[in-house]
């Protein structure tokens, strides 16, 4: 395999080498001579283009993360939303943002190409950030400050402007997230040793800049927003996004621009249609030997062996009438009536991934709380550093800054895992990666359940200290907000196991002809989990209304001291535990691509470490 998995593992574009060699698995293969003729047209500038690409990525991440990290506080303090409404709104916003990456990936593949998609995404994000800054800086675009115990809510017009800002940001993220990584990798020639080394180095720099962006945005920018001025704190990310756009377009003359390749799901659609058309055909007695085979046009596509799962799809490769169905060149005359065994097995690969992907949607619900109720917990805890809890010389950490702890835990754990855990596990199991991707994903799911149990205990202690303090006349508990660190660190390590492994898993198990959307599968799971979290929050609020301590908000009361957020966390832990059992069943049933034995799962990818870094960055 000459192309590292990260080029297409993040979604938004196919393998460059596959693009040069031919259109894989869609019945319209290009010839090798045509591919060879197309290759000299690409002039790889490599590191000459990197200052513009990496600079664009750095400023874009600084701007986007600086905007999103503190939105919960912004909506509740400036727009006077209830914590419940703000949590639901942000879950919908996060879900739509991630779901937009699927649209962006398909738009890139079908029409625009990665350069145009990233360019449009940068401009759209900048416009959204400017509008969002205006909602804070223009008094007419947000409710007036609270006075004499009265807080007016936002008008329909103010909410419409806020929604317009979010819409532009969502559209921008849909273009940038699935295409930025493969676009950067496009600038290196994957057929040369120096090009492959350049791709690896690019992803190292990408992950490094992401970590810096998260830390800077979650601390410095959040501090300006919370302690100086909201409009200044939102104008800084907008200015950074403007710098990102300027850098990106400044390097336009250096970029390699890979043409759109067409729909990656065409082969799967053909298998489904052909199998339905031949549903009455007799199943072959020896499917492995008698099903239709044809030579692939691309040398980068591995030949898949026959598997006996989803046998109803086998009929798509049954030859009923050879003269009518097979042409003189050995290819099907009508690819919607006859498919090759390779195409059938590729469709089976997708079906096998679906149950695993569904369990990952539920897994992400725990993470959705880090940008909502964890921030509210921090806001009602003692957030002072030094000076004896608010005394002279103390510094009060903004609630939104606590979102940095999962990323810090992930950044610390990955090198420890790579240098210490993997060599030990490799000696123990004899596998190149130590343990398989599915096993790592299972460990991550178990850690998320543990994190929710720890979160419930920390919240109970916080609430008890708030209720048991005779001097506490406000809503802030005497418990230090840094008691939230263990649960956040556990979620960060869980992410290092599960979410990092997911990108490698999707890259490995998706057919080579469909790796352009592998990263979008990850984002679509994040999107649906955000929607699921919003539905869960609304359902719990409705079911437990009146069950709180003197507050009709129930478990999720506006004042957390009067609610039972710990029970909500226990509910998420219970759902996560049930989901973990379902995942174990799916993992035992799963058959790795290219293996005829369920237990033969030691086909480890040759670029595991690179895939880990990419998926961590994509997260």
C-alpha positions as a printed Julia matrix, in Angstrom:
619×3 Matrix{Float64}:
   0.0     0.0     0.0
   1.75    3.15   -1.15
  -0.75    5.7     0.13
  -1.0     6.28    3.89
  -4.48    5.73    5.28
  -4.84    9.3     6.4
  -5.13   10.7     2.91
  -8.62    9.38    2.47
  -9.35    8.14    5.98
 -10.61   11.58    6.96
 -13.21   11.62    4.22
 -13.92   14.1     1.51
 -12.0    12.57   -1.42
 -10.78    9.31   -2.84
  -7.31    7.84   -2.93
  -5.15    9.9    -5.24
  -3.43    6.85   -6.63
  -6.77    5.21   -7.3
  -7.8     8.37   -9.05
  -4.78    8.18  -11.31
  -5.03    4.45  -11.96
  -8.73    4.25  -12.63
 -12.22    4.66  -11.28
 -12.53    1.65   -8.98
 -15.46   -0.67   -8.78
 -18.0     1.38  -10.69
 -18.12   -0.36  -14.01
 -16.52    2.59  -15.84
 -12.82    1.87  -15.32
 -10.26    3.99  -17.04
  -7.43    2.3   -18.85
  -3.92    2.12  -17.43
  -2.56    4.1   -20.36
  -5.02    6.92  -19.74
  -4.04    6.96  -16.08
  -0.37    7.11  -16.97
  -1.02    9.97  -19.35
  -2.86   11.91  -16.66
  -0.1    11.59  -14.05
   2.38   14.16  -15.48
  -0.3    16.87  -15.31
   0.06   17.0   -11.51
   2.97   19.16  -10.3
   3.62   18.39   -6.66
   5.08   21.36   -4.74
   5.24   19.48   -1.43
   6.58   21.62    1.4
   6.44   24.8    -0.68
   2.66   24.7    -0.29
   2.7    23.73    3.39
   3.08   27.24    4.94
  -0.23   28.14    3.31
  -1.99   24.83    4.04
  -0.81   24.46    7.65
  -1.24   28.18    8.32
  -4.79   27.97    7.03
  -5.46   24.94    9.26
  -3.95   26.55   12.36
  -5.88   29.8    12.14
  -9.08   28.0    11.15
  -8.89   25.74   14.19
  -8.05   28.66   16.49
 -11.09   30.51   15.19
 -13.6    27.67   15.11
 -12.66   26.15   18.47
 -12.47   29.59   20.08
 -16.02   30.22   18.91
 -17.52   26.87   19.9
 -15.82   26.29   23.26
 -17.86   28.86   25.21
 -21.19   28.9    23.36
 -23.03   27.32   26.32
 -22.09   30.25   28.55
 -22.84   32.74   25.75
 -26.36   31.44   25.18
 -27.24   31.32   28.88
 -25.71   34.67   29.91
 -26.12   36.91   26.86
 -29.22   35.43   25.2
 -30.74   34.42   28.58
 -31.63   30.91   27.41
 -32.4    28.3    30.01
 -29.71   25.69   30.46
 -32.08   23.08   29.03
 -32.83   25.08   25.88
 -29.15   25.95   25.43
 -28.1    22.31   25.83
 -30.65   21.13   23.26
 -29.72   23.95   20.86
 -26.01   23.15   21.08
 -26.63   19.43   20.6
 -28.59   20.23   17.44
 -25.87   22.66   16.32
 -23.09   20.12   16.92
 -25.07   17.35   15.24
 -25.89   19.42   12.18
 -22.27   20.57   11.94
 -20.98   17.01   11.86
 -23.76   15.81    9.55
 -22.86   18.59    7.12
 -19.49   16.91    6.58
 -21.25   14.08    4.75
 -22.8    16.61    2.36
 -19.43   18.3     1.99
 -17.66   15.03    1.21
 -20.18   14.12   -1.49
 -20.1    17.63   -2.96
 -16.33   17.39   -3.16
 -16.4    13.95   -4.78
 -19.19   14.66   -7.24
 -18.77   18.27   -8.33
 -16.41   20.68   -6.6
 -13.16   18.93   -5.75
 -11.33   19.44   -2.48
  -9.8    22.85   -3.23
 -13.12   24.52   -4.07
 -14.87   22.81   -1.15
 -12.3    23.98    1.4
 -12.28   27.49   -0.12
 -16.06   27.79    0.09
 -16.0    26.39    3.63
 -13.44   28.97    4.8
 -15.44   31.89    3.4
 -18.71   30.58    4.82
 -17.19   30.07    8.28
 -15.76   33.59    8.27
 -19.15   35.1     7.38
 -20.81   33.1    10.16
 -18.24   34.25   12.72
 -18.7    37.9    11.71
 -22.48   37.61   12.13
 -22.01   35.9    15.51
 -19.67   38.71   16.62
 -22.34   41.21   15.61
 -24.88   39.47   17.86
 -22.61   40.31   20.79
 -21.41   43.76   19.68
 -24.66   45.3    18.37
 -27.11   45.89   21.27
 -30.15   45.48   19.03
 -29.08   41.89   18.16
 -29.18   40.49   21.71
 -31.46   40.9    24.75
 -30.71   43.71   27.24
 -28.8    42.82   30.43
 -30.8    41.5    33.34
 -31.94   44.12   35.85
 -33.81   43.96   39.15
 -34.21   40.21   38.88
 -35.79   40.39   35.42
 -34.22   38.86   32.33
 -35.86   39.38   28.98
 -35.51   36.61   26.43
 -34.37   37.05   22.86
 -36.83   38.2    20.22
 -37.57   36.2    17.09
 -35.45   38.57   15.05
 -32.48   38.2    17.4
 -32.8    34.41   17.33
 -33.06   34.51   13.54
 -29.75   36.4    13.27
 -28.14   33.94   15.7
 -29.48   31.05   13.64
 -28.12   32.62   10.46
 -24.65   32.8    12.03
 -24.86   29.15   13.02
 -26.04   28.2     9.51
 -22.98   29.78    7.87
 -20.67   28.11   10.42
 -22.33   24.73    9.81
 -21.96   25.09    6.04
 -18.32   26.08    6.45
 -17.51   23.14    8.7
 -19.18   20.83    6.19
 -16.68   21.92    3.58
 -13.55   22.14    5.71
 -13.66   19.12    8.01
 -13.88   16.26    5.48
 -11.54   17.81    2.9
  -8.76   19.7     4.7
  -6.64   16.66    5.62
  -6.73   14.91    2.23
  -6.21   18.27    0.49
  -2.98   18.79    2.43
  -1.85   15.25    1.59
  -2.63   15.89   -2.09
   0.33   18.29   -2.21
   2.82   15.38   -1.92
   3.52   12.71   -4.52
   2.46    9.39   -2.89
   4.46    7.4    -5.47
   7.82    8.63   -4.15
   9.58    7.96   -0.86
  10.02   11.68   -0.17
   6.36   12.25   -0.9
   5.26    9.56    1.54
   7.57   10.97    4.21
   6.11   14.4     3.52
   2.57   13.09    4.03
   3.53   11.59    7.38
   5.22   14.83    8.47
   2.22   16.85    7.36
  -0.07   14.89    9.62
   2.37   15.26   12.52
   2.26   19.03   12.06
  -1.5    18.95   11.66
  -2.0    17.16   14.97
   0.52   19.45   16.69
  -1.25   22.61   15.49
  -4.63   21.14   16.49
  -3.42   20.57   20.05
  -2.03   24.12   20.25
  -5.27   25.51   18.84
  -7.41   23.64   21.37
  -5.28   24.77   24.31
  -5.1    28.4    23.17
  -8.78   28.63   22.28
 -10.04   26.92   25.44
  -7.93   29.15   27.7
  -6.94   32.55   26.29
  -9.91   33.18   23.98
 -12.43   31.79   26.47
 -10.92   34.03   29.17
 -11.36   37.13   26.99
 -14.97   36.16   26.28
 -15.84   35.52   29.93
 -13.8    38.23   31.67
 -13.22   41.06   29.17
 -15.9    41.35   26.52
 -18.03   38.96   24.53
 -17.8    40.93   21.31
 -14.01   41.19   21.58
 -13.79   37.5    22.48
 -15.84   36.57   19.39
 -14.11   39.11   17.14
 -10.73   37.45   17.8
 -11.81   34.08   16.26
 -13.36   35.98   13.33
 -10.07   37.8    12.74
  -8.18   34.51   12.94
 -10.56   33.02   10.4
  -9.91   35.98    8.09
  -6.18   35.25    8.38
  -6.93   31.6     7.57
  -8.77   32.6     4.38
  -5.98   34.97    3.35
  -3.3    32.31    3.75
  -5.31   29.69    1.89
  -5.92   31.86   -1.16
  -2.35   33.21   -1.13
  -1.08   29.72   -1.98
  -3.64   29.05   -4.72
  -1.0    28.97   -7.45
   0.96   26.18   -5.73
  -1.77   23.68   -4.96
  -2.37   20.3    -6.6
  -6.09   20.05   -7.3
  -7.47   16.53   -7.73
 -10.54   16.3    -9.93
 -13.88   15.04   -8.55
 -14.19   11.27   -8.94
 -17.93   10.57   -8.89
 -20.25    8.92   -6.42
 -18.46    6.38   -4.18
 -21.68    4.49   -3.45
 -22.48    3.64   -7.08
 -21.02    0.14   -6.76
 -23.12   -0.67   -3.68
 -26.26    0.63   -5.38
 -25.58   -1.59   -8.41
 -25.16   -4.67   -6.2
 -28.47   -3.96   -4.44
 -30.34   -3.45   -7.74
 -28.78   -6.49   -9.43
 -29.5    -8.74   -6.43
 -33.13   -7.58   -6.38
 -33.54   -8.18  -10.1
 -32.18  -11.72   -9.74
 -33.95  -12.54   -6.49
 -35.64  -15.54   -8.14
 -32.41  -16.96   -9.59
 -31.16  -20.22   -8.15
 -28.34  -19.84   -5.65
 -25.13  -21.53   -6.83
 -24.01  -24.66   -5.03
 -20.39  -23.49   -4.95
 -20.6   -19.71   -4.74
 -16.88  -19.13   -4.37
 -16.13  -20.84   -7.69
 -19.18  -20.07   -9.83
 -19.89  -16.38   -9.15
 -18.84  -13.86  -11.79
 -15.34  -12.43  -11.47
 -13.56   -9.78  -13.48
 -10.18   -8.12  -13.33
  -9.97   -4.8   -11.49
  -8.65   -1.8   -13.39
  -6.63   -0.51  -10.42
  -3.63   -2.23   -8.89
  -4.23   -0.63   -5.49
  -7.46   -2.55   -4.93
  -7.04   -5.82   -3.05
  -9.01   -8.83   -4.26
 -11.52   -9.84   -1.62
 -12.23  -13.52   -0.9
 -15.75  -14.87   -0.8
 -17.59  -14.71    2.53
 -20.83  -16.47    3.39
 -22.42  -13.55    5.26
 -25.32  -11.68    3.6
 -25.66  -14.45    1.02
 -28.76  -12.8    -0.46
 -26.37  -10.38   -2.21
 -24.57  -13.23   -3.97
 -27.27  -13.34   -6.64
 -26.0   -10.05   -8.03
 -22.96  -12.01   -9.31
 -24.92  -14.98  -10.68
 -24.6   -15.3   -14.48
 -27.98  -16.38  -15.83
 -27.28  -15.82  -19.54
 -23.6   -15.28  -20.38
 -24.25  -14.07  -23.93
 -26.66  -11.38  -22.83
 -24.88  -10.33  -19.66
 -21.12  -10.52  -20.37
 -19.41   -8.5   -23.09
 -16.52   -9.52  -25.27
 -14.06   -7.68  -23.02
 -15.07   -9.84  -20.06
 -16.99   -7.05  -18.31
 -20.75   -6.91  -17.68
 -22.8    -5.37  -20.48
 -25.18   -3.89  -17.89
 -23.54   -3.22  -14.5
 -27.0    -2.8   -12.94
 -27.88   -6.42  -13.8
 -24.6    -8.25  -13.27
 -21.91   -7.38  -10.71
 -18.59   -9.01   -9.97
 -17.85  -11.01   -6.83
 -15.5    -8.19   -5.83
 -18.35   -5.67   -5.9
 -20.59   -8.01   -3.93
 -17.94   -8.46   -1.25
 -17.4    -4.71   -1.11
 -21.12   -4.24   -0.44
 -20.89   -6.86    2.31
 -18.04   -4.89    3.88
 -20.36   -1.89    4.23
 -23.16   -3.95    5.74
 -20.79   -5.5     8.27
 -19.62   -2.05    9.41
 -23.13   -0.69   10.01
 -23.87   -2.47   13.36
 -20.52   -1.36   14.77
 -21.17    2.19   13.6
 -24.6     2.2    15.28
 -23.1     1.28   18.66
 -20.61    4.13   18.28
 -23.48    6.61   17.95
 -24.67    5.71   21.45
 -21.09    5.78   22.73
 -20.71    9.47   21.83
 -23.65   10.56   24.02
 -21.31   10.73   27.01
 -19.04   13.15   25.13
 -21.93   15.44   24.23
 -22.18   16.43   27.9
 -18.68   17.96   27.96
 -19.87   21.03   26.05
 -23.15   21.38   27.96
 -23.71   20.13   31.5
 -20.04   19.8    32.39
 -19.67   23.53   31.72
 -22.73   24.23   33.88
 -21.22   22.1    36.66
 -18.02   24.12   36.45
 -20.02   27.36   36.57
 -21.62   26.26   39.87
 -18.33   25.13   41.43
 -15.34   26.91   42.92
 -13.15   27.69   39.93
 -10.44   29.66   41.75
  -6.76   28.84   41.53
  -4.61   30.07   44.43
  -5.52   32.69   46.99
  -7.69   30.38   49.08
 -10.8    30.03   46.98
 -11.47   33.53   45.79
  -9.12   35.47   48.04
  -6.49   37.96   47.03
  -4.23   36.72   44.27
  -6.61   34.01   43.11
  -7.51   33.42   39.47
 -10.96   32.26   38.42
 -10.87   29.78   35.53
 -13.69   30.34   32.98
 -16.18   27.42   32.81
 -15.58   26.93   29.09
 -11.87   26.29   29.67
 -12.59   22.93   31.26
 -13.25   21.48   27.81
  -9.46   21.45   27.3
  -8.89   18.59   29.76
 -10.08   15.72   27.5
  -7.74   16.93   24.73
  -4.82   17.25   27.16
  -5.44   13.73   28.45
  -5.59   12.42   24.88
  -2.39   14.26   23.93
  -0.53   12.83   26.93
  -1.9     9.3    26.58
  -1.25    8.7    22.85
   2.59    8.81   23.07
   2.52    6.72   26.27
   0.28    4.18   24.56
   2.47    4.13   21.45
   5.78    3.79   23.34
   4.79    1.63   26.33
   1.44   -0.13   25.91
   1.72   -1.17   22.26
   5.16   -2.88   22.61
   3.95   -4.75   25.7
   0.69   -5.8    23.98
   2.63   -6.75   20.84
   4.8    -9.16   22.82
   1.7   -10.55   24.53
  -0.5   -11.04   21.45
   2.0   -11.2    18.6
   0.02   -8.62   16.61
   1.68   -5.63   14.99
  -0.69   -3.15   16.65
  -0.87   -4.95   19.98
  -4.65   -5.32   19.97
  -7.16   -5.06   17.13
  -9.14   -1.89   16.32
 -12.37   -3.45   17.6
 -10.69   -4.37   20.88
  -9.42   -0.82   21.3
 -12.88    0.53   20.54
 -14.33   -1.74   23.22
 -11.84   -0.45   25.8
 -12.87    3.09   24.92
 -16.55    2.28   25.42
 -15.87    0.72   28.83
 -13.9     3.82   29.86
 -16.79    6.09   28.87
 -19.1     4.15   31.18
 -16.55    4.52   33.98
 -16.3     8.26   33.24
 -20.06    8.69   33.66
 -19.99    6.83   36.99
 -17.2     9.12   38.21
 -19.16   12.12   36.91
 -22.22   11.06   38.92
 -20.19   10.78   42.14
 -18.51   14.15   41.57
 -21.86   15.84   40.91
 -23.43   14.32   44.05
 -20.54   15.6    46.13
 -20.76   19.05   44.53
 -24.48   19.31   45.24
 -24.13   18.01   48.81
 -21.46   20.6    49.58
 -23.65   23.34   48.11
 -26.61   22.29   50.28
 -24.56   21.67   53.43
 -22.8    25.03   53.58
 -24.64   27.45   55.91
 -22.7    30.35   54.46
 -23.57   29.5    50.88
 -26.27   31.94   49.85
 -25.72   31.56   46.11
 -25.69   28.7    43.64
 -21.94   28.02   43.7
 -20.75   24.95   45.6
 -17.65   24.91   47.79
 -16.35   21.96   45.75
 -13.47   22.79   43.46
 -14.35   22.59   39.79
 -11.15   20.6    39.33
 -13.01   17.58   40.72
 -14.32   17.38   37.15
 -10.85   16.53   35.87
 -10.99   12.74   36.53
 -14.14   12.25   34.45
 -12.82   14.52   31.69
  -9.45   12.75   31.65
 -11.24    9.38   31.46
 -13.26   10.65   28.49
 -10.07   11.87   26.81
  -8.39    8.47   27.18
 -11.61    6.8    26.07
 -11.51    8.95   22.95
  -7.89    7.94   22.35
  -8.97    4.29   22.34
 -12.32    4.44   20.57
 -12.5     7.45   18.3
  -8.89    7.15   17.2
  -9.42    3.47   16.37
 -12.63    4.17   14.49
 -10.88    6.03   11.7
  -8.39    3.21   11.28
 -11.23    0.69   11.4
 -13.31    2.47    8.75
 -10.28    2.97    6.55
  -9.33   -0.7     6.75
 -12.8    -2.14    6.38
 -14.28    0.16    3.75
 -13.58   -0.9     0.16
 -10.72    1.0    -1.44
 -13.19    2.54   -3.87
 -15.19    4.04   -0.98
 -12.49    5.4     1.3
 -13.42    8.9     0.23
 -16.32    8.79    2.69
 -14.68    6.82    5.51
 -14.04    9.95    7.56
 -17.56   11.21    6.91
 -18.89    8.03    8.51
 -17.13    9.06   11.72
 -18.59   12.57   11.58
 -22.07   11.27   10.78
 -21.9     9.15   13.92
 -20.94   12.24   15.91
 -23.85   14.1    14.34
 -26.46   11.49   15.18
 -25.11   11.16   18.72
 -25.57   14.91   19.23
 -29.18   14.62   18.08
 -29.64   11.58   20.33
 -28.22   13.5    23.27
 -30.61   16.38   22.62
 -33.57   14.0    22.46
 -32.4    12.32   25.68
 -32.09   15.67   27.49
 -35.59   16.73   26.39
 -37.09   13.34   27.32
 -35.49   13.29   30.77
 -36.63   16.85   31.46
 -40.18   15.99   30.47
 -40.25   12.69   32.39
 -38.75   14.06   35.63
 -40.34   17.51   35.73
 -41.29   18.24   39.34
 -38.97   15.55   40.7
 -36.27   18.03   41.76
 -35.79   19.77   45.09
 -38.31   22.57   44.77
 -37.63   23.17   41.09
 -39.99   22.06   38.34
 -36.99   21.31   36.11
 -36.66   17.81   37.56
 -33.3    16.1    37.21
 -32.06   18.82   34.85
 -33.2    21.85   36.84
 -31.98   25.3    35.87
 -30.19   25.44   39.23
 -28.16   22.23   39.31
 -28.25   22.3    43.12
 -32.0    21.66   42.93
 -31.79   18.95   40.27
 -30.38   15.45   40.07
 -27.77   15.67   37.35
 -25.99   12.74   38.97
 -28.96   10.51   38.18
 -28.84   11.73   34.57
 -25.18   10.7    34.41
 -26.07    7.3    35.89
 -28.73    6.91   33.19
 -26.12    7.63   30.5
 -23.79    5.11   32.19
 -26.53    2.45   32.13
 -27.28    3.13   28.46
 -23.55    2.99   27.76
 -23.18   -0.33   29.56
 -26.03   -1.86   27.54
 -24.5    -0.43   24.38
 -21.12   -1.93   25.34
 -22.7    -5.4    25.55
 -24.29   -4.86   22.13
 -20.89   -3.8    20.77
 -19.25   -6.94   22.16
 -21.86   -9.05   20.36
 -21.24   -7.12   17.12
 -17.47   -7.48   17.5
 -17.73  -11.25   18.01
 -19.93  -11.53   14.92
 -17.78   -9.19   12.82
 -15.56  -10.66   10.12
 -12.58   -8.56    9.11
 -12.23   -7.73    5.43
 -10.05  -10.21    3.58
 -10.48  -12.96    6.2
 -12.45  -16.17    5.88
 -12.19  -16.87    9.61
 -13.89  -14.82   12.31
 -10.87  -15.24   14.57
  -8.32  -14.34   11.95
  -8.22  -10.66   12.73
  -4.52   -9.96   12.83
  -4.52   -8.14    9.51
  -3.16   -4.96   11.09
  -2.74   -1.88    8.96
   0.78   -0.9     8.11
   0.15    2.75    9.04
  -1.5     2.39   12.46
   0.38    5.25   14.1
  -0.38    7.63   11.26
  -4.06    6.69   11.34
  -4.13    7.31   15.11
  -2.76   10.81   14.67
  -5.14   11.63   11.86
  -8.26   10.42   13.6
  -7.29   12.24   16.78
  -6.89   15.43   14.72
 -10.19   14.86   12.92
 -11.92   14.48   16.26
